[in-house]
Coordinates of C-alpha atoms in Angstrom, one line a residue:
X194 CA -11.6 -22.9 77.0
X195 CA -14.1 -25.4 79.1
X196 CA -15.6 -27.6 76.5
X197 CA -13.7 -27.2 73.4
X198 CA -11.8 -30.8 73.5
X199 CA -13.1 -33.0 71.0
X200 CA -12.3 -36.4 72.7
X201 CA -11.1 -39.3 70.1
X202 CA -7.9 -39.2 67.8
X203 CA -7.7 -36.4 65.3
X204 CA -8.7 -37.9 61.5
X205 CA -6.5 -36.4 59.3
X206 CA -8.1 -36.9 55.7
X207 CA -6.4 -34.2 53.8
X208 CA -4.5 -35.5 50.7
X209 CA -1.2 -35.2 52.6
X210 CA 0.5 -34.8 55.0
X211 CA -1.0 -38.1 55.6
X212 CA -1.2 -40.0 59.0
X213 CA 2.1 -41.6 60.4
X214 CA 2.5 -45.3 60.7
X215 CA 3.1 -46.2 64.2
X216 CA 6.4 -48.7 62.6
X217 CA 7.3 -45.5 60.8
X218 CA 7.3 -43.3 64.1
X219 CA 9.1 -45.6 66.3
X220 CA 11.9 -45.6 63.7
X221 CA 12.4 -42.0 63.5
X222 CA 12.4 -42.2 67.3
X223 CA 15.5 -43.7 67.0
X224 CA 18.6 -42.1 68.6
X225 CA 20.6 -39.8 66.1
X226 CA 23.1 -41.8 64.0
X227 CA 26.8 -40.2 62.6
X228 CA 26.0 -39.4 58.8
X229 CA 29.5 -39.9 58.5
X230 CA 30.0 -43.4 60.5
X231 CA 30.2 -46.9 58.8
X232 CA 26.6 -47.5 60.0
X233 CA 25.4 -44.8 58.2
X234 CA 26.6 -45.9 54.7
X235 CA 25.0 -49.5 55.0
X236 CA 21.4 -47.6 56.0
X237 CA 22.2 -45.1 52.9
X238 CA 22.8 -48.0 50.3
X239 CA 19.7 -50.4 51.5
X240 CA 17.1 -47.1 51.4
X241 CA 18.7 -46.6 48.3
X242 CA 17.8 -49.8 46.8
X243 CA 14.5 -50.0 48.0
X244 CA 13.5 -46.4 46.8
X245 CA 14.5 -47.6 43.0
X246 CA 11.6 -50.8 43.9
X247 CA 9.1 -48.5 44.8
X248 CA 9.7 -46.3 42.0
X249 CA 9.8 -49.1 39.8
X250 CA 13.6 -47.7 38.1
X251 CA 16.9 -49.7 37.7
X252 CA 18.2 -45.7 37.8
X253 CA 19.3 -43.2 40.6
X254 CA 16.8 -41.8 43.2
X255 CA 18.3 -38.9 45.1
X256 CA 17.1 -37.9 48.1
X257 CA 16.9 -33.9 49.5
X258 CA 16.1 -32.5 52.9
X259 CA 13.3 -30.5 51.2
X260 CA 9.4 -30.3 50.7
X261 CA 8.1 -31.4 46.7
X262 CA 9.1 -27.7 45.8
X263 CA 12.5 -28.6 46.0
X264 CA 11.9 -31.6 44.2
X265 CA 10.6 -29.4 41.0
X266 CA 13.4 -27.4 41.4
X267 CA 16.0 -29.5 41.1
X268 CA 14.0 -31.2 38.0
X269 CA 14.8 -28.2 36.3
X270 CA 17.5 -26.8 37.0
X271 CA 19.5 -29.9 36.3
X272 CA 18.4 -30.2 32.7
X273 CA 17.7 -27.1 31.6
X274 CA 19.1 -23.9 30.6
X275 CA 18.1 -20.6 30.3
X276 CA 15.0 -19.5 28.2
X277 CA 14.5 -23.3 27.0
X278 CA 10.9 -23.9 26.4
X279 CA 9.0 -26.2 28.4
X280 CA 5.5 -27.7 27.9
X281 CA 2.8 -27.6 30.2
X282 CA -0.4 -28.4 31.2
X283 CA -2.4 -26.4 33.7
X284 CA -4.4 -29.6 34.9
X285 CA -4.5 -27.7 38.8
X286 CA -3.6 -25.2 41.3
X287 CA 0.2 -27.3 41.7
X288 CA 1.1 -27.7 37.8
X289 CA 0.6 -24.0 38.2
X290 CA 2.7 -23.4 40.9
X291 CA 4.7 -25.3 38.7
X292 CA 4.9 -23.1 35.9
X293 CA 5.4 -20.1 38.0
X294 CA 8.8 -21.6 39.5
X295 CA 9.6 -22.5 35.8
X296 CA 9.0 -18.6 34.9
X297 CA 11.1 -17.7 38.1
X298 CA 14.0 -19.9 36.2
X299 CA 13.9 -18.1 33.2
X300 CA 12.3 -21.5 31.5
X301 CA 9.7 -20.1 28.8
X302 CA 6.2 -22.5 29.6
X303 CA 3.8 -23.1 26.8
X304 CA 1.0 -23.7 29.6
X305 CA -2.1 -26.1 27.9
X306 CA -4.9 -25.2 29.9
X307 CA -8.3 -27.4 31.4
X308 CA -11.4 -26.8 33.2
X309 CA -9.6 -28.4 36.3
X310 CA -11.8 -31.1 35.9
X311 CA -9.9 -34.2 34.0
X312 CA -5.7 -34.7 33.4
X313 CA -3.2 -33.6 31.2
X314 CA -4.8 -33.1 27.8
X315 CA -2.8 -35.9 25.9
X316 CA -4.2 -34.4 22.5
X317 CA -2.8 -31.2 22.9
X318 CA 0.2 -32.0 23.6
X319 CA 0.5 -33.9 21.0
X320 CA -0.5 -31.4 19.1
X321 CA 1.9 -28.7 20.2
X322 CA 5.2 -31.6 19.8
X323 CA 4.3 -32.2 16.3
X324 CA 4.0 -29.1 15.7
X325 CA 7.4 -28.4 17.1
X326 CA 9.6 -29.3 14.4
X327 CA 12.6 -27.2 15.6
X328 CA 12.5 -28.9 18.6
X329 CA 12.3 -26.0 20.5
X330 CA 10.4 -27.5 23.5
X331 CA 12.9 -28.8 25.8
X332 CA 10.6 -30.8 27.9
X333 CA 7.3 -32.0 28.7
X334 CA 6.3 -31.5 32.8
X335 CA 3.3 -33.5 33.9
X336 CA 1.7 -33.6 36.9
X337 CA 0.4 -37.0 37.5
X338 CA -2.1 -36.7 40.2
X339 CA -3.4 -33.0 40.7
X340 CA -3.7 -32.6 44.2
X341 CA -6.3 -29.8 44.3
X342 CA -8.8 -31.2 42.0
X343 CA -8.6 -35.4 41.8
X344 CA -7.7 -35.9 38.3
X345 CA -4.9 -38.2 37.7
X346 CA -3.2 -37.7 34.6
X347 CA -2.1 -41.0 32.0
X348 CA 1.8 -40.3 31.3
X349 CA 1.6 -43.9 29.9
X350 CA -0.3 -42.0 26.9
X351 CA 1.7 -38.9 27.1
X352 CA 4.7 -40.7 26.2
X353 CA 3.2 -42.3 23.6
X354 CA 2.2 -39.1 22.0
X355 CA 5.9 -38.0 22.5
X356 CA 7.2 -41.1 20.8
X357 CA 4.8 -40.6 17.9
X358 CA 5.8 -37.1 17.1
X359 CA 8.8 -38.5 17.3
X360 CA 10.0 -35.6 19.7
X361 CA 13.2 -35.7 21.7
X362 CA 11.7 -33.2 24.9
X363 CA 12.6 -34.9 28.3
X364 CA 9.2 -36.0 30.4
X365 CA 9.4 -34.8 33.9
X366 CA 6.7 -36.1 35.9
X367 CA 5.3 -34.9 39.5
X368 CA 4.3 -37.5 41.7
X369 CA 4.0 -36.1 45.2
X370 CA 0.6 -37.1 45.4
X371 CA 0.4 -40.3 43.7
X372 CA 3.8 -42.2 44.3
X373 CA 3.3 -45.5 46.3
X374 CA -0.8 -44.6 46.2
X375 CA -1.2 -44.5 42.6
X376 CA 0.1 -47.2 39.9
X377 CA 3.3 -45.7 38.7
X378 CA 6.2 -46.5 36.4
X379 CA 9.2 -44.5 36.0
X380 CA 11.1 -47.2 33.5
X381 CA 8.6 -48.4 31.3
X382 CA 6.5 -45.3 31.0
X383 CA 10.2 -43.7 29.9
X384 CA 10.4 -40.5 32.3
X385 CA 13.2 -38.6 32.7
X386 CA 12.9 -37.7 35.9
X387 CA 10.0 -38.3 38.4
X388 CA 9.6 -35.6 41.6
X389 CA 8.3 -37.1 44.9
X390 CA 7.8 -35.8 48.3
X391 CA 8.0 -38.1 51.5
X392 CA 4.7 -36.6 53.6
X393 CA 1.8 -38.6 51.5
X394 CA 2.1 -42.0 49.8
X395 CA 5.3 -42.4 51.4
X396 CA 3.6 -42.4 55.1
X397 CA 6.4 -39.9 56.5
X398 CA 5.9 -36.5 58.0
X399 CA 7.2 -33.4 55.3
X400 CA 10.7 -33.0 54.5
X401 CA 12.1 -35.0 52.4
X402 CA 12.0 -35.1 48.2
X403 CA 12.8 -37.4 45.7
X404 CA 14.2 -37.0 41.4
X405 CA 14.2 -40.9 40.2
X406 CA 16.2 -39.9 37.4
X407 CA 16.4 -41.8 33.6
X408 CA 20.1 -42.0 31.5
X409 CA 18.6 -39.4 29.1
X410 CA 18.8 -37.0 31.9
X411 CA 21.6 -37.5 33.7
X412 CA 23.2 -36.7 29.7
X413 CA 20.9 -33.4 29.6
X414 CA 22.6 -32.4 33.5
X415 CA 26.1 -32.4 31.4
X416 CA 25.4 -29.7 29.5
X417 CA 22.3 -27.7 31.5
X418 CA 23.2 -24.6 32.2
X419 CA 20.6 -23.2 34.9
X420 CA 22.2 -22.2 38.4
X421 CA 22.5 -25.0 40.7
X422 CA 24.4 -25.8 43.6
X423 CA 21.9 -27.5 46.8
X424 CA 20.0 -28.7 44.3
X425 CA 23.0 -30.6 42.1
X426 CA 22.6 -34.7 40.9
X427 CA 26.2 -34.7 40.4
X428 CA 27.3 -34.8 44.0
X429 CA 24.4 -36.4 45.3
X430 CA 25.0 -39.3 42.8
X431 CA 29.0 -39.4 43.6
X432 CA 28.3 -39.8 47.5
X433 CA 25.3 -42.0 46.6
X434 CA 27.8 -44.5 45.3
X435 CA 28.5 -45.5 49.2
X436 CA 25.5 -44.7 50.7
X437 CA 26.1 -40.9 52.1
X438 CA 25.5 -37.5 51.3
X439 CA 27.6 -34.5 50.2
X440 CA 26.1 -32.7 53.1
X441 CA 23.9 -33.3 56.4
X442 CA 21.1 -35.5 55.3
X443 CA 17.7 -35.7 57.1
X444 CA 18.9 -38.8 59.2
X445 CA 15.8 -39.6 61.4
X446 CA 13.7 -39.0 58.8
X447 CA 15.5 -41.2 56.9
X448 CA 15.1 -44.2 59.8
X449 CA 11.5 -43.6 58.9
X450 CA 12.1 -43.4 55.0
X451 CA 13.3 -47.0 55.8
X452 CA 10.8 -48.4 57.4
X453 CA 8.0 -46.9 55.4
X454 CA 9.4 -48.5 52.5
X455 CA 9.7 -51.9 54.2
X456 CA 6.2 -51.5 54.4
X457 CA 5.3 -50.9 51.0
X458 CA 7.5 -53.3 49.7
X459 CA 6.1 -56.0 52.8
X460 CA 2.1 -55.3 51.7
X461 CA 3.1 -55.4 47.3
X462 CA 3.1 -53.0 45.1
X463 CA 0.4 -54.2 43.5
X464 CA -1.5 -54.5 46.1
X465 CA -1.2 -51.1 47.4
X466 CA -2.4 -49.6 44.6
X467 CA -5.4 -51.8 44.6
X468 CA -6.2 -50.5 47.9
X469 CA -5.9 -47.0 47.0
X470 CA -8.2 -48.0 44.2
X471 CA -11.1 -50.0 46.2
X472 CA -11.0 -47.0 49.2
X473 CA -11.1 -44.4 46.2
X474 CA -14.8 -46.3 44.6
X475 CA -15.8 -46.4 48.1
X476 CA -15.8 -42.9 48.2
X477 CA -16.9 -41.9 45.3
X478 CA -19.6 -44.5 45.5
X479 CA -20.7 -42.4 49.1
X480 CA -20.4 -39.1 47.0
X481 CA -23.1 -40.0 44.3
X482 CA -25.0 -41.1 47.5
X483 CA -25.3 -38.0 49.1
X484 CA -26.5 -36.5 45.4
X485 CA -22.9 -34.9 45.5
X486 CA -20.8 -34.3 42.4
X487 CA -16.9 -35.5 42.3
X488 CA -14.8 -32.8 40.7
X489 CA -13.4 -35.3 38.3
X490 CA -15.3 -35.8 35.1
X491 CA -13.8 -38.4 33.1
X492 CA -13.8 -41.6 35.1
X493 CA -10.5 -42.9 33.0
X494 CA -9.0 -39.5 35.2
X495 CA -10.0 -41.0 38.7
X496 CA -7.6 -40.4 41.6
X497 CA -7.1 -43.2 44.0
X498 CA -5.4 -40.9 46.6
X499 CA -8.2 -38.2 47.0
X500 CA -12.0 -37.2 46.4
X501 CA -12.4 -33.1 45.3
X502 CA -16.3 -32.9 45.9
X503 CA -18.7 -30.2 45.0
X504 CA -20.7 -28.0 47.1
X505 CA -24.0 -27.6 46.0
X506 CA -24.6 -23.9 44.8
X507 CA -24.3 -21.5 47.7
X508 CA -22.9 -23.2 50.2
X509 CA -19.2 -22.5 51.2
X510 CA -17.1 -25.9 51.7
X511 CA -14.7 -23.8 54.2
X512 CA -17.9 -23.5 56.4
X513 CA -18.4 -27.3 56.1
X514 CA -15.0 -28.1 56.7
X515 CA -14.6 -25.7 59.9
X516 CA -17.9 -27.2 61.3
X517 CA -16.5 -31.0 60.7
X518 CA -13.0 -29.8 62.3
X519 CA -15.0 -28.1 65.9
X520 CA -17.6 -31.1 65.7
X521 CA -15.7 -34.0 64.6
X522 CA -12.6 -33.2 65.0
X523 CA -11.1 -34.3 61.6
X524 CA -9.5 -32.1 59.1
X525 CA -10.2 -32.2 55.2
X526 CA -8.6 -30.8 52.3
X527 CA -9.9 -27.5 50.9
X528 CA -10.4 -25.5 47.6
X529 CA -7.4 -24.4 46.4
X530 CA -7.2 -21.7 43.1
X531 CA -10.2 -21.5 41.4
X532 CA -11.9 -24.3 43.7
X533 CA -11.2 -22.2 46.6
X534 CA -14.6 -22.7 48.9
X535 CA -16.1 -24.5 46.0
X536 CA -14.8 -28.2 47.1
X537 CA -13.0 -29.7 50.2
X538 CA -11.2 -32.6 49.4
X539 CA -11.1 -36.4 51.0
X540 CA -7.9 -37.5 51.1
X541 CA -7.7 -41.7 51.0
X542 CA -4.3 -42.2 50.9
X543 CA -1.2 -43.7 52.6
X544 CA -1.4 -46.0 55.6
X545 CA -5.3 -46.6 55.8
X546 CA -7.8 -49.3 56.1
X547 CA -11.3 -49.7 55.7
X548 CA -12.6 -48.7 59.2
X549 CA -10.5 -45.5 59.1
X550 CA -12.3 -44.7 55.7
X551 CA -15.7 -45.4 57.4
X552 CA -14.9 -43.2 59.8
X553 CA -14.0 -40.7 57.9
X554 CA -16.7 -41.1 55.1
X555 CA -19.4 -40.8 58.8
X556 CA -17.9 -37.8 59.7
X557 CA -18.3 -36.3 56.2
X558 CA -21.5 -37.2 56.5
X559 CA -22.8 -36.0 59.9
X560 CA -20.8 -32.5 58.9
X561 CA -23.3 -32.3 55.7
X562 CA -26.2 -32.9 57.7
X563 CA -24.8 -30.4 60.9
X564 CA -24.1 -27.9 58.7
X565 CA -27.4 -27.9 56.7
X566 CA -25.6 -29.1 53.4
X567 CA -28.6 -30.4 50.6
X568 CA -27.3 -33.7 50.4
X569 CA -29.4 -37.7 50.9
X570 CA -28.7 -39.6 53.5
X571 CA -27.4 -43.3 52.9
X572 CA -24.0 -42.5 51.8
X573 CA -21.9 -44.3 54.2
X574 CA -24.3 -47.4 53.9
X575 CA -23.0 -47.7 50.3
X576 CA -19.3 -47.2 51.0
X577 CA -19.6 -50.5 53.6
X578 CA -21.8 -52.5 51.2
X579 CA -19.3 -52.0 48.5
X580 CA -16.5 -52.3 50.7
X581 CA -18.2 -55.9 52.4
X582 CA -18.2 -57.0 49.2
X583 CA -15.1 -56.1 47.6
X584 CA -12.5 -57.5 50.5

């Protein structure tokens, strides 16, 4: 139709899948290597070894052609049996999605709810582990950054409410949205096994998934006795040994997986995450601005990889987000569960810099004041002053 191109490159700000490195893109560009040739094995073992940096583990990281779904999946299915109880808290629409699947298995959840608005309630937990003195719950699962709201769970305190009930559940912990955004530590937070997709932090399109994976649950996979056979450590970890795969892995993606973690590794941990963190007060520092509300509530809950914001009452955040999309052309995150049309979400996360966040907190702004959102005007003025100072 005459007139409908938006000229300019597309800003995709939802919390994942994130934009594609250009270093990462040429890589998967690469011609299609033998999965099964010497070549192969070498590529296998390095991405291998530089996985275990970025999830900060001296363990196994397998790696699955699959979405974060697969990822929970196998989680399960490789440490627990049938009609084990498992421990959860309903901190968002994916922890539960998460308990759903976990019903689907047979698993029986104890599901801790929220009001969507803060992380895992580390009191409650606690609570329900000392309580358990039969030991009944199998393990803990914990989202660690809830992709529909913002909140960003602390598993450094929910294993240390495990350790002081002195329970011996397994801690399985999703990271899709927070691994290599978000400071995170498999080892020394003492998770079991951590769940990871490739398509946000990770700077890769969808497709592959990720189970870093502690001693104490490669020792539960011996005796687990859910179905597996796809989703199985135990020939993923024997082909591991040399650097393939029991079956057809995702190879180009892999070139990418390569590169992207190159990257990471290149720019620091450490100062990734503090990225993450300064693009994350920018935004929220534009939110208060506009005389917006952040979905989050408790500040110590923050998410560096994504915003959830408010809509004022009676205004629908799908209407704000189409009008930014056919204006602006940029796409944003919407409500999802109970937030459905209530927020739209800013996603900050992955390969970005500080004139792509401008550019994306201006078009939030010019949609609010298109689509005759209540909001104050000023709000990207304050993201650059704190961003000017704060190099």
């Amino acid at each position: 139709m005459a007139g409908s191109h938006v000229p300019g490159r597309h800003f995709l700000q939802i919390p994942g899948p994130t934009n594609v490195p250009d270093r990462v893109l040429r890589a998967i560009d690469n011609p299609t290597m033998d999965h099964r040739g010497p070549d192969f094995g070498t590529l296998g073992l390095e991405i291998l070894s530089n996985l275990r940096a970025v999830f900060q583990t001296e363990g196994p990281v397998i790696i699955y052609p699959a979405s974060g779904t697969g990822a929970w999946e196998a989680a399960l299915t490789n440490t627990l049996s049938p009609g084990d109880t498992v421990l959860m808290c309903r901190t968002g629409w994916f922890a539960h999605l998460w308990k759903e699947m976990a019903e689907r298995l047979q698993l029986n959840p104890i599901f801790l709810d929220t009001d969507w608005r803060r992380g895992a309630d580390v009191p409650a937990l606690a609570q329900a582990l000392t309580a358990d003195t039969a030991h009944r719950i199998k393990a803990v699962c914990v989202v660690h950054n809830e992709t529909s709201t913002g909140c960003t769970s602390r598993i450094d305190e929910v294993r240390t409410a495990m350790d002081a009930a002195g329970h011996p559940a397994l801690l399985l912990v999703d990271t899709i949205s927070s691994l290599a955004s978000i400071d995170y530590r498999h080892d020394e937070w003492g998770v079991d096994v951590t769940v990871a997709g490739s398509q946000k932090g990770l700077m890769l399109p969808p497709g592959l998934s990720f189970n870093a994976i502690s001693p104490k649950a490669l020792a539960a996979a011996e005796v687990a006795k859910l179905p597996r056979s796809y989703w199985d450590w135990r020939p993923m970890l024997e082909a591991n040994k040399t650097g393939y795969f029991p079956y057809t892995p995702g190879t180009n993606l892999l070139y990418g997986l390569n590169e992207a973690a190159k990257m990471l590794l290149e720019e620091g941990l450490t100062n990734v995450f503090a990225r993450h963190d300064r693009h994350a007060e920018a935004t929220r520092r534009a939110v208060r601005a506009w005389g917006l509300e952040v979905q989050c509530a408790d500040p110590r809950h923050y998410s560096s990889s994504l915003t959830a914001v408010r809509m004022p009452d009676g205004h629908s955040a799908d209407a704000l987000r189409a009008t930014i999309l056919t204006r602006f052309n940029m796409s944003l995150g919407n409500g999802l569960g109970i937030l459905k049309d209530r927020v739209f979400r800013i996603g900050h996360l992955g390969d970005l810099g500080d004139l792509q966040l401008i550019g994306t907190l201006g078009g939030v702004e010019m949609g609010l004041r298109t689509a005759g959102v209540p909001h104050r005007s000023g709000g990207v003025q304050v993201a650059i002053d704190y961003l000017s100072g704060n190099a």
